[in-house]
């Protein structure tokens, strides 16, 4: 009988993708995926190091798993505990000192070795640690067969790592330097995903628009070239990508937004701050005007593009004037959605030891002001789609009979009463109402296979 595997995923879409690939690696070795940790023979925490106190949260969860294992052992059973992802990479051997009952610690670049680590653990009964950045690519070693079919909307990692070294961020230390997969391997994986039912693919990378992969023509392909090749796959309806760095938003990629109908008009482009002084202290390698110009060019290419961003308030040294520059940038650009956080130091990053740490009550007040403005813009964007007819890709059944949940080209969640349609269908709907986090719609007619031409004018949120 197959042993049961439960993977708990924290953090970003790349971790979601990685968890799927870990399952792909383990299923051929006698595991079956379960969604119940209580039933599992192996639990893996696929961790994220971005949020504050990430490591402490992992240790708390490990404490709960240790208790579960005690109960299982008292019942004559057993449980293996593994930690993967960025906390595993950052903590390494420290994790095994603090939680010596953990059986496996594996970094994001070595999870293709999980079967081998399990095998070694079975022989030695000792904890196995692998946080190398191996020379071989894990993508070459992972099986092609999927442990579970993808959803209508699937993730596909094309690039990993980061060379930017923003002073607040741990990613360059946990994911390594920027590396891109060969285009042919990506195209083959995309075709497999589509054959298995995916109709939308989101290309993933820590700096996805820094993609520079070997092309089948012997040349280096950038992300725009890769997107154009992916767009030729029949039955693939939509392409998205995340997360991008403003410095790597080149002319080719901007042009693709205007020319490739399957590339959706939504872009998450983190800016972090509107102050050049703070952007420099963050080592972002762009200033506020670079960002403004990038948005102008994007809007010229695709006037209806919806924008999303990340903001950090209260970065060390941030004055009231710096914060006002962030507010001014947000007011000027207008975002459909955004993520905003108070700065909190990450151990080992340069910003953690910078002078001028901002008091927490100041960060709290600034964050509240920024979030109020972003919420206003997001609501305005949502409201502006009410009354419009849009193509919606249906992803899954809703809570009510005959209801389905899908997304507009602008990544808005939509609830549609469409008893004759099913997940994977691309249907045209009339947006009838805005709710707190989604839109309501009714079908109009079956949409063409690709998104329609963009409407006149700029994004509705501005
Ligand atoms: S670009 Fe900056 S914030 Fe983004 S992953 Fe790299 S170091 Fe982190």
Short mmCIF file of C-alpha atoms and ligand atoms in Angstrom, two decimals:
data_model
loop_
_atom_site.label_atom_id
_atom_site.label_comp_id
_atom_site.label_asym_id
_atom_site.label_seq_id
_atom_site.Cartn_x
_atom_site.Cartn_y
_atom_site.Cartn_z
CA UNK A 1 0.00 0.00 0.00
CA UNK A 2 1.26 3.49 -0.85
CA UNK A 3 2.57 5.60 1.99
CA UNK A 4 0.82 8.91 2.44
CA UNK A 5 2.44 12.28 1.86
CA UNK A 6 1.14 15.60 3.16
CA UNK A 7 2.85 18.84 2.10
CA UNK A 8 1.95 22.09 3.84
CA UNK A 9 2.86 25.05 1.66
CA UNK A 10 3.64 28.51 2.94
CA UNK A 11 4.30 31.68 0.98
CA UNK A 12 4.49 32.41 -2.68
CA UNK A 13 3.29 30.75 -5.88
CA UNK A 14 6.76 29.33 -6.43
CA UNK A 15 6.40 27.32 -3.24
CA UNK A 16 3.02 26.06 -4.50
CA UNK A 17 4.75 24.94 -7.69
CA UNK A 18 7.66 23.41 -5.74
CA UNK A 19 5.27 21.45 -3.51
CA UNK A 20 3.67 19.95 -6.61
CA UNK A 21 7.08 18.99 -7.96
CA UNK A 22 8.09 17.42 -4.61
CA UNK A 23 4.98 15.27 -4.85
CA UNK A 24 5.92 14.42 -8.47
CA UNK A 25 9.34 13.30 -7.18
CA UNK A 26 7.95 11.14 -4.36
CA UNK A 27 4.94 9.47 -5.97
CA UNK A 28 7.10 7.15 -8.14
CA UNK A 29 8.78 6.09 -4.88
CA UNK A 30 5.66 4.70 -3.26
CA UNK A 31 3.91 7.80 -1.91
CA UNK A 32 0.36 9.00 -2.52
CA UNK A 33 -0.68 12.56 -1.73
CA UNK A 34 -3.16 13.11 1.11
CA UNK A 35 -4.78 16.34 2.27
CA UNK A 36 -4.94 15.14 5.89
CA UNK A 37 -1.75 15.47 7.97
CA UNK A 38 -3.20 13.10 10.59
CA UNK A 39 -3.16 10.27 8.01
CA UNK A 40 0.27 11.01 6.60
CA UNK A 41 3.41 8.88 6.85
CA UNK A 42 5.51 11.86 5.74
CA UNK A 43 4.72 15.52 6.41
CA UNK A 44 6.81 18.17 4.65
CA UNK A 45 6.57 21.84 5.59
CA UNK A 46 7.47 23.82 2.48
CA UNK A 47 8.43 27.06 4.15
CA UNK A 48 8.73 30.76 3.30
CA UNK A 49 11.18 33.20 4.82
CA UNK A 50 9.64 36.45 3.60
CA UNK A 51 7.29 37.25 6.46
CA UNK A 52 8.34 38.39 9.90
CA UNK A 53 9.20 35.64 12.38
CA UNK A 54 8.91 33.06 9.62
CA UNK A 55 11.37 30.69 11.27
CA UNK A 56 9.59 30.93 14.65
CA UNK A 57 6.29 30.02 13.02
CA UNK A 58 7.93 26.96 11.47
CA UNK A 59 9.32 25.88 14.85
CA UNK A 60 5.82 26.18 16.38
CA UNK A 61 4.38 24.03 13.61
CA UNK A 62 7.18 21.51 14.08
CA UNK A 63 6.31 21.31 17.79
CA UNK A 64 2.75 20.36 16.82
CA UNK A 65 4.05 17.72 14.41
CA UNK A 66 6.30 16.29 17.12
CA UNK A 67 3.21 15.81 19.30
CA UNK A 68 1.36 14.22 16.39
CA UNK A 69 4.27 11.85 15.95
CA UNK A 70 4.16 10.92 19.67
CA UNK A 71 0.47 10.07 19.34
CA UNK A 72 1.16 8.07 16.19
CA UNK A 73 3.98 6.16 17.84
CA UNK A 74 1.81 5.45 20.91
CA UNK A 75 -0.64 3.87 18.46
CA UNK A 76 2.14 1.73 16.95
CA UNK A 77 2.51 3.89 13.88
CA UNK A 78 5.15 6.41 12.74
CA UNK A 79 5.51 9.75 11.03
CA UNK A 80 8.47 11.29 9.21
CA UNK A 81 8.87 15.05 9.38
CA UNK A 82 10.61 17.11 6.68
CA UNK A 83 11.27 20.82 6.25
CA UNK A 84 11.80 22.28 2.78
CA UNK A 85 11.86 25.74 1.25
CA UNK A 86 13.53 28.99 2.24
CA UNK A 87 13.48 28.53 6.04
CA UNK A 88 15.17 25.14 5.55
CA UNK A 89 17.80 26.86 3.41
CA UNK A 90 18.32 29.79 5.79
CA UNK A 91 18.36 27.77 9.02
CA UNK A 92 20.12 24.64 7.75
CA UNK A 93 21.88 22.75 10.53
CA UNK A 94 20.51 25.19 13.14
CA UNK A 95 17.09 23.79 12.41
CA UNK A 96 18.26 20.31 13.34
CA UNK A 97 19.82 21.63 16.55
CA UNK A 98 16.60 23.34 17.60
CA UNK A 99 14.30 20.58 16.36
CA UNK A 100 16.39 17.39 16.49
CA UNK A 101 13.32 15.24 15.87
CA UNK A 102 13.12 16.50 12.25
CA UNK A 103 14.08 13.78 9.76
CA UNK A 104 14.77 15.77 6.59
CA UNK A 105 15.87 19.31 5.82
CA UNK A 106 16.02 20.14 2.14
CA UNK A 107 16.63 23.47 0.40
CA UNK A 108 14.71 24.81 -2.60
CA UNK A 109 17.42 23.78 -5.07
CA UNK A 110 17.78 20.18 -3.92
CA UNK A 111 14.28 18.78 -3.42
CA UNK A 112 14.70 16.53 -6.46
CA UNK A 113 16.94 14.52 -4.10
CA UNK A 114 14.08 13.80 -1.66
CA UNK A 115 13.75 10.11 -2.64
CA UNK A 116 17.49 9.63 -2.10
CA UNK A 117 17.36 11.47 1.25
CA UNK A 118 14.47 9.29 2.39
CA UNK A 119 16.36 6.22 1.34
CA UNK A 120 19.44 7.32 3.27
CA UNK A 121 17.32 8.15 6.30
CA UNK A 122 15.70 4.73 6.21
CA UNK A 123 19.15 3.13 6.41
CA UNK A 124 20.82 5.49 8.90
CA UNK A 125 17.80 6.53 10.99
CA UNK A 126 19.59 9.87 11.28
CA UNK A 127 18.42 13.28 10.14
CA UNK A 128 19.36 14.10 6.56
CA UNK A 129 20.25 17.65 5.54
CA UNK A 130 20.68 18.90 1.98
CA UNK A 131 20.85 22.64 1.48
CA UNK A 132 23.37 22.61 -1.36
CA UNK A 133 23.06 24.65 -4.50
CA UNK A 134 23.86 21.62 -6.68
CA UNK A 135 25.53 21.95 -10.04
CA UNK A 136 22.87 19.80 -11.66
CA UNK A 137 19.51 21.46 -12.23
CA UNK A 138 16.68 19.94 -10.24
CA UNK A 139 14.45 20.44 -13.28
CA UNK A 140 16.53 17.91 -15.24
CA UNK A 141 16.07 15.34 -12.48
CA UNK A 142 12.39 15.70 -11.71
CA UNK A 143 9.98 13.25 -13.36
CA UNK A 144 7.74 14.43 -16.18
CA UNK A 145 4.72 12.60 -14.78
CA UNK A 146 2.54 14.72 -12.53
CA UNK A 147 1.41 13.41 -9.15
CA UNK A 148 -1.89 15.24 -9.61
CA UNK A 149 -3.49 16.96 -12.60
CA UNK A 150 -2.96 20.71 -12.71
CA UNK A 151 -5.85 23.06 -12.19
CA UNK A 152 -7.24 25.17 -15.02
CA UNK A 153 -4.69 27.76 -13.94
CA UNK A 154 -1.22 26.26 -13.47
CA UNK A 155 2.15 27.59 -12.37
CA UNK A 156 5.37 26.93 -14.25
CA UNK A 157 8.74 28.01 -12.87
CA UNK A 158 10.98 29.39 -15.61
CA UNK A 159 13.57 31.26 -13.58
CA UNK A 160 14.86 31.11 -10.04
CA UNK A 161 17.11 33.12 -7.82
CA UNK A 162 18.04 36.77 -7.66
CA UNK A 163 21.20 38.80 -8.19
CA UNK A 164 19.68 42.11 -7.13
CA UNK A 165 20.44 41.99 -3.40
CA UNK A 166 17.85 44.46 -2.20
CA UNK A 167 19.04 45.30 1.29
CA UNK A 168 15.84 44.11 3.01
CA UNK A 169 15.48 40.74 1.28
CA UNK A 170 16.67 37.22 2.04
CA UNK A 171 15.87 35.71 -1.36
CA UNK A 172 19.37 35.97 -2.89
CA UNK A 173 20.66 34.02 0.12
CA UNK A 174 17.95 31.34 0.10
CA UNK A 175 17.33 30.84 -3.62
CA UNK A 176 20.79 31.57 -5.01
CA UNK A 177 21.79 33.49 -8.13
CA UNK A 178 19.53 34.08 -11.13
CA UNK A 179 19.22 30.98 -13.28
CA UNK A 180 16.86 30.31 -16.19
CA UNK A 181 15.55 27.02 -17.53
CA UNK A 182 16.07 26.20 -21.22
CA UNK A 183 13.12 27.29 -23.35
CA UNK A 184 12.54 23.82 -24.80
CA UNK A 185 12.10 22.29 -21.33
CA UNK A 186 9.60 25.02 -20.46
CA UNK A 187 7.66 24.57 -23.69
CA UNK A 188 7.53 20.81 -23.13
CA UNK A 189 6.26 21.25 -19.56
CA UNK A 190 3.69 23.79 -20.76
CA UNK A 191 2.40 21.34 -23.37
CA UNK A 192 2.10 18.63 -20.71
CA UNK A 193 0.17 21.01 -18.45
CA UNK A 194 -2.20 21.94 -21.27
CA UNK A 195 -2.67 18.29 -22.27
CA UNK A 196 -3.59 17.59 -18.63
CA UNK A 197 -6.22 20.36 -18.55
CA UNK A 198 -4.47 23.66 -17.80
CA UNK A 199 -5.80 26.59 -19.85
CA UNK A 200 -3.81 29.35 -18.16
CA UNK A 201 -0.14 29.26 -17.23
CA UNK A 202 1.54 31.70 -14.89
CA UNK A 203 5.28 31.78 -15.48
CA UNK A 204 7.13 32.06 -12.19
CA UNK A 205 10.47 33.44 -11.16
CA UNK A 206 11.88 35.52 -8.32
CA UNK A 207 12.83 37.91 -11.13
CA UNK A 208 10.85 36.33 -13.91
CA UNK A 209 11.46 39.14 -16.37
CA UNK A 210 15.21 38.61 -15.96
CA UNK A 211 14.61 35.29 -17.77
CA UNK A 212 17.48 34.51 -20.15
CA UNK A 213 17.22 30.88 -21.19
CA UNK A 214 18.86 28.83 -23.91
CA UNK A 215 16.59 28.87 -26.96
CA UNK A 216 16.19 25.94 -29.37
CA UNK A 217 17.70 28.13 -32.11
CA UNK A 218 20.99 28.34 -30.21
CA UNK A 219 20.28 31.89 -29.10
CA UNK A 220 19.45 33.24 -25.68
CA UNK A 221 15.71 33.83 -25.31
CA UNK A 222 14.27 36.54 -23.13
CA UNK A 223 10.87 36.37 -21.48
CA UNK A 224 9.14 38.10 -24.40
CA UNK A 225 10.47 35.49 -26.84
CA UNK A 226 9.42 32.69 -24.52
CA UNK A 227 5.91 34.14 -24.16
CA UNK A 228 5.52 34.42 -27.93
CA UNK A 229 6.48 30.74 -28.30
CA UNK A 230 4.12 29.67 -25.51
CA UNK A 231 1.29 31.63 -27.13
CA UNK A 232 1.46 29.22 -30.08
CA UNK A 233 0.34 26.28 -27.94
CA UNK A 234 -3.22 25.33 -28.94
CA UNK A 235 -5.75 25.31 -26.11
CA UNK A 236 -3.52 27.44 -23.90
CA UNK A 237 -5.80 30.43 -23.49
CA UNK A 238 -3.94 32.71 -21.13
CA UNK A 239 -0.37 33.53 -20.08
CA UNK A 240 0.68 35.52 -17.04
CA UNK A 241 4.03 36.01 -15.29
CA UNK A 242 5.23 37.04 -11.87
CA UNK A 243 7.23 38.54 -10.13
CA UNK A 244 8.96 41.23 -12.13
CA UNK A 245 11.66 43.75 -11.35
CA UNK A 246 11.31 47.24 -12.91
CA UNK A 247 14.93 47.13 -14.12
CA UNK A 248 14.27 44.07 -16.25
CA UNK A 249 11.15 45.35 -17.97
CA UNK A 250 12.64 45.67 -21.44
CA UNK A 251 11.20 47.01 -24.68
CA UNK A 252 10.54 43.50 -26.06
CA UNK A 253 8.42 42.52 -23.07
CA UNK A 254 6.49 45.78 -23.20
CA UNK A 255 5.86 45.21 -26.91
CA UNK A 256 4.63 41.67 -26.16
CA UNK A 257 1.98 43.17 -23.90
CA UNK A 258 0.61 45.06 -26.87
CA UNK A 259 0.93 42.26 -29.41
CA UNK A 260 0.36 38.87 -27.76
CA UNK A 261 -3.37 38.50 -27.18
CA UNK A 262 -2.91 35.55 -24.82
CA UNK A 263 -0.70 37.62 -22.51
CA UNK A 264 -3.11 38.99 -19.95
CA UNK A 265 -3.27 42.74 -19.24
CA UNK A 266 -2.20 42.49 -15.61
CA UNK A 267 1.27 43.09 -14.22
CA UNK A 268 2.65 42.83 -10.70
CA UNK A 269 5.60 45.21 -10.71
CA UNK A 270 6.95 45.91 -7.21
CA UNK A 271 8.22 49.44 -6.61
CA UNK A 272 8.55 49.31 -2.78
CA UNK A 273 8.87 53.11 -2.30
CA UNK A 274 8.31 56.36 -4.13
CA UNK A 275 11.38 58.03 -2.62
CA UNK A 276 14.64 57.91 -4.58
CA UNK A 277 16.62 58.20 -1.33
CA UNK A 278 14.89 55.12 0.09
CA UNK A 279 15.04 53.21 -3.20
CA UNK A 280 18.79 53.79 -3.18
CA UNK A 281 19.09 52.63 0.47
CA UNK A 282 17.11 49.57 -0.55
CA UNK A 283 19.57 48.97 -3.42
CA UNK A 284 16.65 48.72 -5.82
CA UNK A 285 18.72 49.99 -8.75
CA UNK A 286 15.88 52.08 -10.13
CA UNK A 287 14.38 55.36 -9.10
CA UNK A 288 10.79 56.56 -8.99
CA UNK A 289 10.99 58.19 -12.43
CA UNK A 290 12.32 54.96 -13.98
CA UNK A 291 9.22 53.28 -12.61
CA UNK A 292 6.94 56.03 -13.92
CA UNK A 293 8.49 55.77 -17.37
CA UNK A 294 8.13 51.98 -17.39
CA UNK A 295 4.43 52.33 -16.58
CA UNK A 296 3.96 54.97 -19.27
CA UNK A 297 5.51 52.67 -21.87
CA UNK A 298 3.39 49.75 -20.71
CA UNK A 299 0.24 51.82 -20.92
CA UNK A 300 1.13 52.97 -24.40
CA UNK A 301 1.52 49.33 -25.44
CA UNK A 302 -1.54 48.03 -23.58
CA UNK A 303 -3.75 50.92 -22.42
CA UNK A 304 -6.00 48.82 -20.19
CA UNK A 305 -3.20 47.07 -18.30
CA UNK A 306 -4.02 46.65 -14.60
CA UNK A 307 -1.14 47.16 -12.21
CA UNK A 308 -0.17 45.65 -8.92
CA UNK A 309 2.80 46.41 -6.71
CA UNK A 310 4.55 45.82 -3.38
CA UNK A 311 5.27 48.55 -0.86
CA UNK A 312 7.41 48.63 2.26
CA UNK A 313 6.76 51.50 4.67
CA UNK A 314 9.09 52.52 7.48
CA UNK A 315 12.28 51.34 5.83
CA UNK A 316 15.29 52.55 7.91
CA UNK A 317 15.75 56.28 7.43
CA UNK A 318 12.32 56.84 5.86
CA UNK A 319 11.26 60.41 6.69
CA UNK A 320 7.80 61.92 6.40
CA UNK A 321 8.97 63.45 3.10
CA UNK A 322 10.02 60.02 1.78
CA UNK A 323 6.69 58.57 2.74
CA UNK A 324 4.83 61.45 1.04
CA UNK A 325 6.79 60.62 -2.13
CA UNK A 326 5.37 57.08 -1.94
CA UNK A 327 1.85 58.42 -1.52
CA UNK A 328 2.38 60.78 -4.47
CA UNK A 329 3.58 57.90 -6.68
CA UNK A 330 0.57 55.78 -5.76
CA UNK A 331 -1.81 58.66 -6.45
CA UNK A 332 -0.19 59.29 -9.79
CA UNK A 333 -0.07 55.71 -11.04
CA UNK A 334 -3.22 54.10 -9.65
CA UNK A 335 -3.07 50.42 -8.77
CA UNK A 336 -5.68 47.74 -9.27
CA UNK A 337 -4.29 45.91 -6.25
CA UNK A 338 -1.17 45.98 -4.09
CA UNK A 339 0.58 44.39 -1.16
CA UNK A 340 1.95 46.66 1.55
CA UNK A 341 3.87 45.91 4.72
CA UNK A 342 5.69 47.58 7.57
CA UNK A 343 9.42 47.12 7.24
CA UNK A 344 10.70 44.44 9.59
CA UNK A 345 14.34 43.40 9.75
CA UNK A 346 15.35 40.05 8.34
CA UNK A 347 18.38 38.61 10.11
CA UNK A 348 21.50 38.66 7.95
CA UNK A 349 20.28 41.37 5.56
CA UNK A 350 22.09 44.74 5.37
CA UNK A 351 19.00 46.77 6.24
CA UNK A 352 18.59 44.94 9.55
CA UNK A 353 21.62 46.77 10.95
CA UNK A 354 21.02 50.15 9.28
CA UNK A 355 20.72 53.22 11.42
CA UNK A 356 17.47 55.16 11.50
CA UNK A 357 15.09 52.29 12.23
CA UNK A 358 11.61 53.83 12.22
CA UNK A 359 9.46 53.62 15.33
CA UNK A 360 6.67 51.09 15.13
CA UNK A 361 3.84 53.57 15.80
CA UNK A 362 5.10 55.70 12.88
CA UNK A 363 5.18 52.65 10.60
CA UNK A 364 1.68 51.72 11.72
CA UNK A 365 0.28 55.17 10.94
CA UNK A 366 2.02 55.30 7.53
CA UNK A 367 0.85 51.83 6.60
CA UNK A 368 -2.74 52.70 7.54
CA UNK A 369 -2.65 55.79 5.30
CA UNK A 370 -1.10 53.92 2.38
CA UNK A 371 -3.48 50.99 2.69
CA UNK A 372 -6.50 53.29 2.80
CA UNK A 373 -5.38 54.87 -0.48
CA UNK A 374 -4.63 51.51 -2.10
CA UNK A 375 -8.00 50.13 -0.97
CA UNK A 376 -9.73 53.15 -2.51
CA UNK A 377 -7.94 52.58 -5.81
CA UNK A 378 -8.67 48.87 -5.77
CA UNK A 379 -12.37 49.49 -5.13
CA UNK A 380 -12.47 52.06 -7.92
CA UNK A 381 -10.87 49.56 -10.27
CA UNK A 382 -13.34 46.85 -9.31
CA UNK A 383 -16.28 49.24 -9.64
CA UNK A 384 -15.12 50.37 -13.09
CA UNK A 385 -15.53 46.83 -14.42
CA UNK A 386 -19.21 46.65 -13.37
CA UNK A 387 -21.30 46.90 -16.53
CA UNK A 388 -18.47 45.70 -18.77
CA UNK A 389 -18.53 42.51 -20.82
CA UNK A 390 -15.34 40.53 -20.24
CA UNK A 391 -13.99 37.08 -21.06
CA UNK A 392 -13.75 34.98 -17.91
CA UNK A 393 -11.78 31.75 -17.66
CA UNK A 394 -13.75 29.46 -15.37
CA UNK A 395 -11.51 27.71 -12.84
CA UNK A 396 -13.66 25.79 -10.36
CA UNK A 397 -17.20 25.24 -9.10
CA UNK A 398 -18.54 27.87 -6.72
CA UNK A 399 -20.38 27.25 -3.47
CA UNK A 400 -23.85 27.36 -5.01
CA UNK A 401 -25.31 24.89 -7.54
CA UNK A 402 -24.58 26.02 -11.10
CA UNK A 403 -22.13 28.66 -9.92
CA UNK A 404 -18.54 28.80 -11.13
CA UNK A 405 -15.57 30.89 -10.11
CA UNK A 406 -13.24 32.32 -12.70
CA UNK A 407 -11.03 35.28 -13.44
CA UNK A 408 -11.17 38.28 -15.72
CA UNK A 409 -8.11 39.20 -17.81
CA UNK A 410 -7.27 41.59 -14.96
CA UNK A 411 -7.04 38.71 -12.43
CA UNK A 412 -10.28 39.68 -10.68
CA UNK A 413 -12.19 36.77 -9.14
CA UNK A 414 -15.68 36.45 -10.63
CA UNK A 415 -18.66 34.37 -9.51
CA UNK A 416 -20.81 33.38 -12.47
CA UNK A 417 -24.08 31.47 -12.54
CA UNK A 418 -23.38 29.32 -15.59
CA UNK A 419 -24.94 25.87 -15.24
CA UNK A 420 -24.08 24.98 -18.86
CA UNK A 421 -20.37 25.75 -18.50
CA UNK A 422 -17.56 24.08 -16.63
CA UNK A 423 -14.01 24.63 -15.40
CA UNK A 424 -11.70 25.34 -18.33
CA UNK A 425 -14.34 27.15 -20.38
CA UNK A 426 -13.64 30.69 -21.45
CA UNK A 427 -16.96 32.49 -21.49
CA UNK A 428 -18.01 36.04 -22.03
CA UNK A 429 -19.84 37.55 -19.07
CA UNK A 430 -21.50 40.79 -18.12
CA UNK A 431 -20.14 42.00 -14.77
CA UNK A 432 -23.24 42.83 -12.73
CA UNK A 433 -21.96 43.71 -9.25
CA UNK A 434 -18.91 44.23 -7.06
CA UNK A 435 -18.55 42.42 -3.74
CA UNK A 436 -15.81 42.82 -1.13
CA UNK A 437 -13.27 40.58 -2.84
CA UNK A 438 -14.90 39.47 -6.06
CA UNK A 439 -17.29 40.36 -8.85
CA UNK A 440 -20.65 38.86 -9.78
CA UNK A 441 -21.47 38.18 -13.41
CA UNK A 442 -23.84 36.47 -15.81
CA UNK A 443 -22.89 34.77 -19.07
CA UNK A 444 -23.43 36.62 -22.31
CA UNK A 445 -22.02 34.19 -24.89
CA UNK A 446 -19.11 31.86 -25.44
CA UNK A 447 -15.98 33.99 -25.86
CA UNK A 448 -13.45 33.64 -28.63
CA UNK A 449 -10.40 31.56 -27.77
CA UNK A 450 -8.29 34.57 -26.91
CA UNK A 451 -8.83 37.79 -25.02
CA UNK A 452 -10.45 40.61 -26.99
CA UNK A 453 -8.60 43.68 -28.12
CA UNK A 454 -7.99 46.11 -25.28
CA UNK A 455 -10.57 48.87 -24.86
CA UNK A 456 -9.62 52.46 -25.45
CA UNK A 457 -8.18 54.45 -22.57
CA UNK A 458 -5.99 53.72 -19.60
CA UNK A 459 -6.56 51.48 -16.61
CA UNK A 460 -9.79 52.25 -14.85
CA UNK A 461 -8.19 52.55 -11.44
CA UNK A 462 -6.28 55.75 -12.04
S1 LIG B 1 14.69 41.84 -6.50
FE1 LIG B 1 15.09 42.43 -4.39
S2 LIG B 1 13.12 41.99 -3.34
FE2 LIG B 1 13.09 40.87 -5.29
S3 LIG B 1 13.89 38.83 -4.78
FE3 LIG B 1 15.64 40.06 -5.47
S4 LIG B 1 16.53 40.90 -3.61
FE4 LIG B 1 14.47 40.17 -3.08
#
